[in-house]
Amino acid sequence: SDIGSQRDRVVTQEEWLQKWEMGNIGFHKEQGHPLLQKHLDVLLNGRSGLRVFFPLCGKAVEMKWLADMGHSVVGVEVSEQALQEFFAEHNLPYCEEPVPEISGAKKFQSTSGNISLYCCSIYDLSSSIVGKFDGVWDRGALVAVNPRDRQRYVSLMITLMEKNSSYLLVTVSYDPNKHKGPPFYVPESEIKGLFG
Ligand code: SAH
């Protein structure tokens, strides 16, 4: 298929941690993502006080936006550095605690209580740990997941969604024969297959 050359590629967690250490984080958008602003009404769908999930969150500034609008935000990220930078760059006081259900994981929570960021692999989470969500902002997440893990990732995401939730997904359209990524190329047909 057209994504044959990418299908077997793997970016390890070690490599992600290294990117953060080296400051090799070209994916981070300091000004936030214009597509969230553009489609915010789809995410909110007239509702207030939502629980919004940020898979593979990095230090996405959109988490601060949504928290400031009165929503509660949960993120997950393997890099502790990313999460510390998030709180530092927004001058947000936070506390840190272990997650009893996940060995080695930590939860960073803003003192105000409306931003909870889990430092662990997303595959360690379940709805019994983080609950279910009214909205998902998936930018740099599905497209960062290793192609062989996509089905597992999407199946997990589906278990984390409330009945009437909205899921905003950002992908990048390009010729996968000419570029090896990142991010990975996820064709629309595959998205339809994954999410049904
Ligand atoms: N969504 C963010 C970051 C995108 S880059 C943004 O829009 O800026 C992808 C991020 O996922 C990286 O910060 C990487 O460290 C993290 N990551 C990669 N694999 C992960 C996993 N299995 N679980 C949690 N985070 C992961």
PDB file of C-alpha atoms in Angstrom, residues 28-33 36-37 40 43-44 50 52-54 57-75 82-94 108-117 137:
ATOM      1  CA  HIS A  28       5.322  22.278  19.783  1.00  0.00           C
ATOM      2  CA  LYS A  29       3.181  25.269  18.828  1.00  0.00           C
ATOM      3  CA  GLU A  30       3.814  28.170  21.161  1.00  0.00           C
ATOM      4  CA  GLN A  31       0.802  30.083  19.886  1.00  0.00           C
ATOM      5  CA  GLY A  32      -1.526  27.113  20.048  1.00  0.00           C
ATOM      6  CA  HIS A  33      -3.263  25.461  17.140  1.00  0.00           C
ATOM      7  CA  LEU A  36      -8.755  24.224  17.691  1.00  0.00           C
ATOM      8  CA  GLN A  37      -9.909  27.823  17.648  1.00  0.00           C
ATOM      9  CA  LEU A  40     -13.959  24.836  19.121  1.00  0.00           C
ATOM     10  CA  LEU A  43     -15.719  20.233  20.464  1.00  0.00           C
ATOM     11  CA  LEU A  44     -17.954  22.074  22.918  1.00  0.00           C
ATOM     12  CA  LEU A  50     -16.456  19.527  29.977  1.00  0.00           C
ATOM     13  CA  VAL A  52     -11.378  17.137  27.866  1.00  0.00           C
ATOM     14  CA  PHE A  53      -8.622  14.614  27.169  1.00  0.00           C
ATOM     15  CA  PHE A  54      -5.257  15.424  25.565  1.00  0.00           C
ATOM     16  CA  CYS A  57      -0.091  16.020  25.270  1.00  0.00           C
ATOM     17  CA  GLY A  58       3.476  17.328  25.277  1.00  0.00           C
ATOM     18  CA  LYS A  59       3.208  20.857  26.675  1.00  0.00           C
ATOM     19  CA  ALA A  60       0.321  21.851  24.416  1.00  0.00           C
ATOM     20  CA  VAL A  61      -0.820  25.364  25.308  1.00  0.00           C
ATOM     21  CA  GLU A  62      -4.375  24.438  24.296  1.00  0.00           C
ATOM     22  CA  MET A  63      -4.625  22.701  27.670  1.00  0.00           C
ATOM     23  CA  LYS A  64      -4.323  26.094  29.335  1.00  0.00           C
ATOM     24  CA  TRP A  65      -6.862  27.634  26.933  1.00  0.00           C
ATOM     25  CA  LEU A  66      -9.512  25.051  27.769  1.00  0.00           C
ATOM     26  CA  ALA A  67      -8.827  25.162  31.501  1.00  0.00           C
ATOM     27  CA  ASP A  68      -9.188  28.959  31.398  1.00  0.00           C
ATOM     28  CA  MET A  69     -12.574  28.490  29.722  1.00  0.00           C
ATOM     29  CA  GLY A  70     -13.746  26.478  32.716  1.00  0.00           C
ATOM     30  CA  HIS A  71     -13.238  22.961  31.408  1.00  0.00           C
ATOM     31  CA  SER A  72     -11.252  20.309  33.156  1.00  0.00           C
ATOM     32  CA  VAL A  73      -8.276  18.931  31.308  1.00  0.00           C
ATOM     33  CA  VAL A  74      -6.531  15.576  31.554  1.00  0.00           C
ATOM     34  CA  GLY A  75      -3.373  14.835  29.575  1.00  0.00           C
ATOM     35  CA  ALA A  82       7.428  18.289  28.985  1.00  0.00           C
ATOM     36  CA  LEU A  83       4.939  18.397  31.850  1.00  0.00           C
ATOM     37  CA  GLN A  84       7.236  20.414  34.101  1.00  0.00           C
ATOM     38  CA  GLU A  85       7.829  22.881  31.281  1.00  0.00           C
ATOM     39  CA  PHE A  86       4.072  23.198  30.778  1.00  0.00           C
ATOM     40  CA  PHE A  87       3.438  24.263  34.374  1.00  0.00           C
ATOM     41  CA  ALA A  88       6.553  26.474  34.506  1.00  0.00           C
ATOM     42  CA  GLU A  89       5.803  28.291  31.234  1.00  0.00           C
ATOM     43  CA  HIS A  90       2.280  29.143  32.388  1.00  0.00           C
ATOM     44  CA  ASN A  91       3.319  29.977  35.959  1.00  0.00           C
ATOM     45  CA  LEU A  92       0.913  27.379  37.267  1.00  0.00           C
ATOM     46  CA  PRO A  93       1.557  25.942  40.707  1.00  0.00           C
ATOM     47  CA  TYR A  94       1.060  22.181  40.816  1.00  0.00           C
ATOM     48  CA  PHE A 108       0.908  16.383  38.059  1.00  0.00           C
ATOM     49  CA  GLN A 109      -2.104  18.391  39.096  1.00  0.00           C
ATOM     50  CA  SER A 110      -2.529  22.157  39.007  1.00  0.00           C
ATOM     51  CA  THR A 111      -3.240  23.542  42.447  1.00  0.00           C
ATOM     52  CA  SER A 112      -6.490  24.948  41.055  1.00  0.00           C
ATOM     53  CA  GLY A 113      -7.368  21.315  40.317  1.00  0.00           C
ATOM     54  CA  ASN A 114      -8.583  21.619  36.737  1.00  0.00           C
ATOM     55  CA  ILE A 115      -5.475  20.324  34.933  1.00  0.00           C
ATOM     56  CA  SER A 116      -4.267  16.768  35.645  1.00  0.00           C
ATOM     57  CA  LEU A 117      -1.361  15.460  33.625  1.00  0.00           C
ATOM     58  CA  TRP A 137      -8.143  17.059  21.213  1.00  0.00           C
TER      59      TRP A 137
END
